[in-house]
Short mmCIF file of N, CA and C in Angstrom, two decimals:
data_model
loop_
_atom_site.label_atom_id
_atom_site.label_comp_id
_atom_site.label_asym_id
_atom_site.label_seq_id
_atom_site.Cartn_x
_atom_site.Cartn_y
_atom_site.Cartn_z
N UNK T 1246 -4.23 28.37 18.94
CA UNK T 1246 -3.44 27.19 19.20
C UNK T 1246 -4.21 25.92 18.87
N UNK T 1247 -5.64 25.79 19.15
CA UNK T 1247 -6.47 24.83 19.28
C UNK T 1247 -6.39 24.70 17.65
N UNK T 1248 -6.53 26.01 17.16
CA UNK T 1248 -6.83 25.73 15.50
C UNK T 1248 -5.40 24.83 14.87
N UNK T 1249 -4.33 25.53 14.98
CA UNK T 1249 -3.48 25.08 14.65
C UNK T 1249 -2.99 23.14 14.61
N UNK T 1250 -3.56 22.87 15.55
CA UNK T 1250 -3.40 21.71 15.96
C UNK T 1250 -4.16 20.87 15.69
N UNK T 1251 -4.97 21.34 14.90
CA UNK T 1251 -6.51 20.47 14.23
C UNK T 1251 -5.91 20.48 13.29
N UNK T 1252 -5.55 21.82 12.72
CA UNK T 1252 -5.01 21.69 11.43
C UNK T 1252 -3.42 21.11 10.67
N UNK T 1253 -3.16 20.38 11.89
CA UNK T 1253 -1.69 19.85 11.79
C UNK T 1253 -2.74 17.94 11.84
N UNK T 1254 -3.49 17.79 12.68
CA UNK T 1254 -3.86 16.54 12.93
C UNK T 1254 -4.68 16.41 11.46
N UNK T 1255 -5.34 17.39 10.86
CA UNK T 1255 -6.33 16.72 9.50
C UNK T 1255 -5.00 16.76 8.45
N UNK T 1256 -3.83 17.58 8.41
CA UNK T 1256 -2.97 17.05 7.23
C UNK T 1256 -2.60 16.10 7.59
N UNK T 1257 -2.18 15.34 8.42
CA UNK T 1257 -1.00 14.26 8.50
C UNK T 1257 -1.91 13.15 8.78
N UNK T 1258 -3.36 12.89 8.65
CA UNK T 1258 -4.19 12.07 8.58
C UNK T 1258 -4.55 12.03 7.36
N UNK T 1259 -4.83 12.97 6.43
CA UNK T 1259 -5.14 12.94 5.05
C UNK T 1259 -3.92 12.62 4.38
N UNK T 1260 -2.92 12.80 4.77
CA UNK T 1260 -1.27 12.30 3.77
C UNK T 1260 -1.10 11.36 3.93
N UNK T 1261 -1.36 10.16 5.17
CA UNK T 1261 -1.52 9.19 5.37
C UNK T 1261 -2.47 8.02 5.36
N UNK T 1262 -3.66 8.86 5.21
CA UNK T 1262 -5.04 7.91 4.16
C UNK T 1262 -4.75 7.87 2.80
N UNK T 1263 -4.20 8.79 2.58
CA UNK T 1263 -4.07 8.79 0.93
C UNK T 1263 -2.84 7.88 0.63
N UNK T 1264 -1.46 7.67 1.57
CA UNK T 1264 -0.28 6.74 1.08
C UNK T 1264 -0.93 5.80 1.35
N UNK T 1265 -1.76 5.24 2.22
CA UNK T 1265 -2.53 3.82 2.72
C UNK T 1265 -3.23 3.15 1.40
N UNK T 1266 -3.65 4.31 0.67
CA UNK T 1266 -4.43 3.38 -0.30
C UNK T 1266 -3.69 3.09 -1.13
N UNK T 1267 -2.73 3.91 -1.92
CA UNK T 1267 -1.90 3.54 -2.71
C UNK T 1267 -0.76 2.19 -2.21
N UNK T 1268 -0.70 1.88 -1.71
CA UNK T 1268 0.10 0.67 -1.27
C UNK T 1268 -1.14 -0.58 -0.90
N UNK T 1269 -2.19 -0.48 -0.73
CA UNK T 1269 -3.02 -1.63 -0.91
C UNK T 1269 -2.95 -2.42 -2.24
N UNK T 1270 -2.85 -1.95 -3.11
CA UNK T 1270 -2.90 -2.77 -4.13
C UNK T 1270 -1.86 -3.06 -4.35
N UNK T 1271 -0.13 -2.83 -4.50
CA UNK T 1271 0.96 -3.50 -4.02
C UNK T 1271 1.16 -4.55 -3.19
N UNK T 1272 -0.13 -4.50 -1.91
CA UNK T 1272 0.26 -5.65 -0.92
C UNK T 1272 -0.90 -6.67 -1.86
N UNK T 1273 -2.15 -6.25 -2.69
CA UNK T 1273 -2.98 -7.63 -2.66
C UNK T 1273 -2.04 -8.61 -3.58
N UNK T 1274 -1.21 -7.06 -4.88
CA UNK T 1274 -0.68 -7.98 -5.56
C UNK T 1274 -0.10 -9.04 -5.26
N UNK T 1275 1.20 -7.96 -4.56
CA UNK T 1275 1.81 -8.88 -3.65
C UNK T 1275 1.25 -10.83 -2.97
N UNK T 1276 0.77 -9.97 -2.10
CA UNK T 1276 -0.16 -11.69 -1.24
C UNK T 1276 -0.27 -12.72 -2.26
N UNK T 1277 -0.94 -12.09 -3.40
CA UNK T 1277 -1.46 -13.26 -4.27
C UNK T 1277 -0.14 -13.85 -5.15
N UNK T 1278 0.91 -12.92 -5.60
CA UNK T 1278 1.76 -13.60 -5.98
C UNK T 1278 2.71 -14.93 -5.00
N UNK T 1279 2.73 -14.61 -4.15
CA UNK T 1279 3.46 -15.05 -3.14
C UNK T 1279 3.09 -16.95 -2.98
N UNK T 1280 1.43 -16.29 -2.37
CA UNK T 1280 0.65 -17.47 -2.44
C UNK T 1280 0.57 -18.64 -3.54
N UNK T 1281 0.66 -18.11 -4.72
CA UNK T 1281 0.90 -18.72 -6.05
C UNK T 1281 2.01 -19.19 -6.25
N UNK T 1282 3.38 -18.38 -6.20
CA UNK T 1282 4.18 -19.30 -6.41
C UNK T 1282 5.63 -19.30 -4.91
N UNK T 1283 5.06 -19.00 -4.26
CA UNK T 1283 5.94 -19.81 -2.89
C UNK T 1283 5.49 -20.54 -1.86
N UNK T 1284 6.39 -21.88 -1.95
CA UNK T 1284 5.18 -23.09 -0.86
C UNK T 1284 6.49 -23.52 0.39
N UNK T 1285 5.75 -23.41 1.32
CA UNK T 1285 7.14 -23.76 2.70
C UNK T 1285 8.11 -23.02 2.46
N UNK T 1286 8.34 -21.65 2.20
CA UNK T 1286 9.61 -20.61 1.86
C UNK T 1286 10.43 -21.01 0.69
N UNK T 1287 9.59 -21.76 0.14
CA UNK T 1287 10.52 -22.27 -1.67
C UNK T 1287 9.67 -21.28 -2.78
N UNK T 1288 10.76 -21.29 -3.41
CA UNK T 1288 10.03 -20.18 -4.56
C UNK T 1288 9.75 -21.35 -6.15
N UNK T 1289 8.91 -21.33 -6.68
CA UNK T 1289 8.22 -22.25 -7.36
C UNK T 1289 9.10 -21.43 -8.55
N UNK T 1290 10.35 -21.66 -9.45
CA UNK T 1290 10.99 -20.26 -10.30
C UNK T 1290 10.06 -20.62 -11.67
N UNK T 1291 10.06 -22.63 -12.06
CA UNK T 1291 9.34 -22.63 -13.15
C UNK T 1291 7.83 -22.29 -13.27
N UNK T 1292 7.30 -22.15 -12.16
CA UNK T 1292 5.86 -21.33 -12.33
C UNK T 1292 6.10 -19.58 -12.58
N UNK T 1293 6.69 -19.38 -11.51
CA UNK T 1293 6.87 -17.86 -12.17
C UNK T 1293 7.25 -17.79 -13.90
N UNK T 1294 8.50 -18.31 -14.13
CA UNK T 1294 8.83 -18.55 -15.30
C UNK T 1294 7.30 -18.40 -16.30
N UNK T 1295 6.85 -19.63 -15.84
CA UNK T 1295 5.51 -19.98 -16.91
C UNK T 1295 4.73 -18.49 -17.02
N UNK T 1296 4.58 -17.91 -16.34
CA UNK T 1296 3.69 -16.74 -15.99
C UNK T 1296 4.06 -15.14 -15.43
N UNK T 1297 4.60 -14.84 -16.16
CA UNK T 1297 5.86 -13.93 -15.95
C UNK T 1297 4.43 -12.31 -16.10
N UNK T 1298 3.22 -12.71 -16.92
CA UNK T 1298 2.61 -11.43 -16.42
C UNK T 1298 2.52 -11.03 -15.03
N UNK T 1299 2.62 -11.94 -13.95
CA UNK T 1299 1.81 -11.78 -13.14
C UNK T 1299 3.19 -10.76 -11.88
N UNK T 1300 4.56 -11.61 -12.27
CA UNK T 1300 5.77 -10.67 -11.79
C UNK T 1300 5.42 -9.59 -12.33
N UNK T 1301 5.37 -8.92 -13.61
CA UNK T 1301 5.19 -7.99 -14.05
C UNK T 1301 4.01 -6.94 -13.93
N UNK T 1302 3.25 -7.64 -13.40
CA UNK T 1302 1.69 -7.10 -12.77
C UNK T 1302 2.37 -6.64 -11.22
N UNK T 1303 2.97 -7.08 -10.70
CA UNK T 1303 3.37 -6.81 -9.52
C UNK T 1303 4.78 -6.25 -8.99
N UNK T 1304 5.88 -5.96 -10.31
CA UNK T 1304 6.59 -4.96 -10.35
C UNK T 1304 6.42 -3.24 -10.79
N UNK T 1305 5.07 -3.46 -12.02
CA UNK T 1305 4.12 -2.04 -11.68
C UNK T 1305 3.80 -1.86 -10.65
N UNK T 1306 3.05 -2.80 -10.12
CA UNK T 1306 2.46 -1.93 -8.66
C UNK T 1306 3.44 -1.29 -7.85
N UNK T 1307 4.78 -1.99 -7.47
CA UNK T 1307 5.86 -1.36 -6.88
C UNK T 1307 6.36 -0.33 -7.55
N UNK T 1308 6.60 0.28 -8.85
CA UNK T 1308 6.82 1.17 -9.53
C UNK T 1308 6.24 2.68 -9.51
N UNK T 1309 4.62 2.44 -9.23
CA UNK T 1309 3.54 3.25 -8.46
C UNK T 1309 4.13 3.81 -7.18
N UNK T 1310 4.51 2.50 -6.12
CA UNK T 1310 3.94 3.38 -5.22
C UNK T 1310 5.81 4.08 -4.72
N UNK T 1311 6.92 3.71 -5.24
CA UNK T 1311 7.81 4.42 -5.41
C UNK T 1311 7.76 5.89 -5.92
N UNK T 1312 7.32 6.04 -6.60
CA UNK T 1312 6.73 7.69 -7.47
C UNK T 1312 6.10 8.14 -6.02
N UNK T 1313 5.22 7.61 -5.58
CA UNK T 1313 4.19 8.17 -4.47
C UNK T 1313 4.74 8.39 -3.78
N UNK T 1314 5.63 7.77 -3.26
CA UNK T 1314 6.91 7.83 -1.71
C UNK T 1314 7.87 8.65 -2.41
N UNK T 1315 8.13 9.17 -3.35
CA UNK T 1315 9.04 10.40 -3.99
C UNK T 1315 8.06 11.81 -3.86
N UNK T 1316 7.02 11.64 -4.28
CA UNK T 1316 6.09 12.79 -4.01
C UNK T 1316 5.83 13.10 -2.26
N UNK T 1317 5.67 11.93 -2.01
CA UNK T 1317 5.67 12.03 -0.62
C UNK T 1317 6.67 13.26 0.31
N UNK T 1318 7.68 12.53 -0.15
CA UNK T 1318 9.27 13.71 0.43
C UNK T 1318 8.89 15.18 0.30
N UNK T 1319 7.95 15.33 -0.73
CA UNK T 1319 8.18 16.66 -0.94
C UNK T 1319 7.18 17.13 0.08
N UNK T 1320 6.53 17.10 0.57
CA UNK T 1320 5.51 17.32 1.78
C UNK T 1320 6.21 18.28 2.66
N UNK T 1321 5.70 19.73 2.88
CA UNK T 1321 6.60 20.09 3.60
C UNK T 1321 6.57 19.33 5.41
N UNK T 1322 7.67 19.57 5.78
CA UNK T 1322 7.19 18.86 7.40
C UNK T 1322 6.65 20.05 8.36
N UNK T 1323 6.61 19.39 9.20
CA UNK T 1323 6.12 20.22 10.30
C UNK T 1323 7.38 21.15 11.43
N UNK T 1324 8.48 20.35 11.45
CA UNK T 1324 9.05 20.64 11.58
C UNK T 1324 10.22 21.70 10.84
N UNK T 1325 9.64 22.00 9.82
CA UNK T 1325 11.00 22.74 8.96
C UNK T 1325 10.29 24.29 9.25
#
């Protein structure tokens, strides 16, 4: 029983260190876009405009971690 339950606590700690990292770099993107072009909850559109890598730097990252959260599902549960 003891085993079992170690071995239920190291998967669902390792499936969840591993989604943790993959979404860090989504949020730095994130932050930094934000910071750049939204001031007092206004969205700056002709800066984005001007600089449209940087949306696009930060719609990959969301693209990533969608795939990951699809792989994710397939995990069997614990419950099934």
């Amino acid at each position: 029983m003891k085993l079992s339950i170690l071995v239920i606590f190291l998967s669902i700690t390792t499936i969840s260190a591993t989604f943790g990292q993959d979404t860090a770099d989504f949020f730095t993107k994130a932050d930094a876009f934000f910071k750049t072009n939204v001031t007092d909850g206004r969205v700056n559109y002709s800066a984005v405009k001007g600089n449209v890598a940087d949306l696009d730097n930060l719609l990959e990252a969301a693209k990533k971690n969608k795939r990951n959260g699809s792989q994710r599902k397939r995990v069997p549960s614990i419950l099934d």
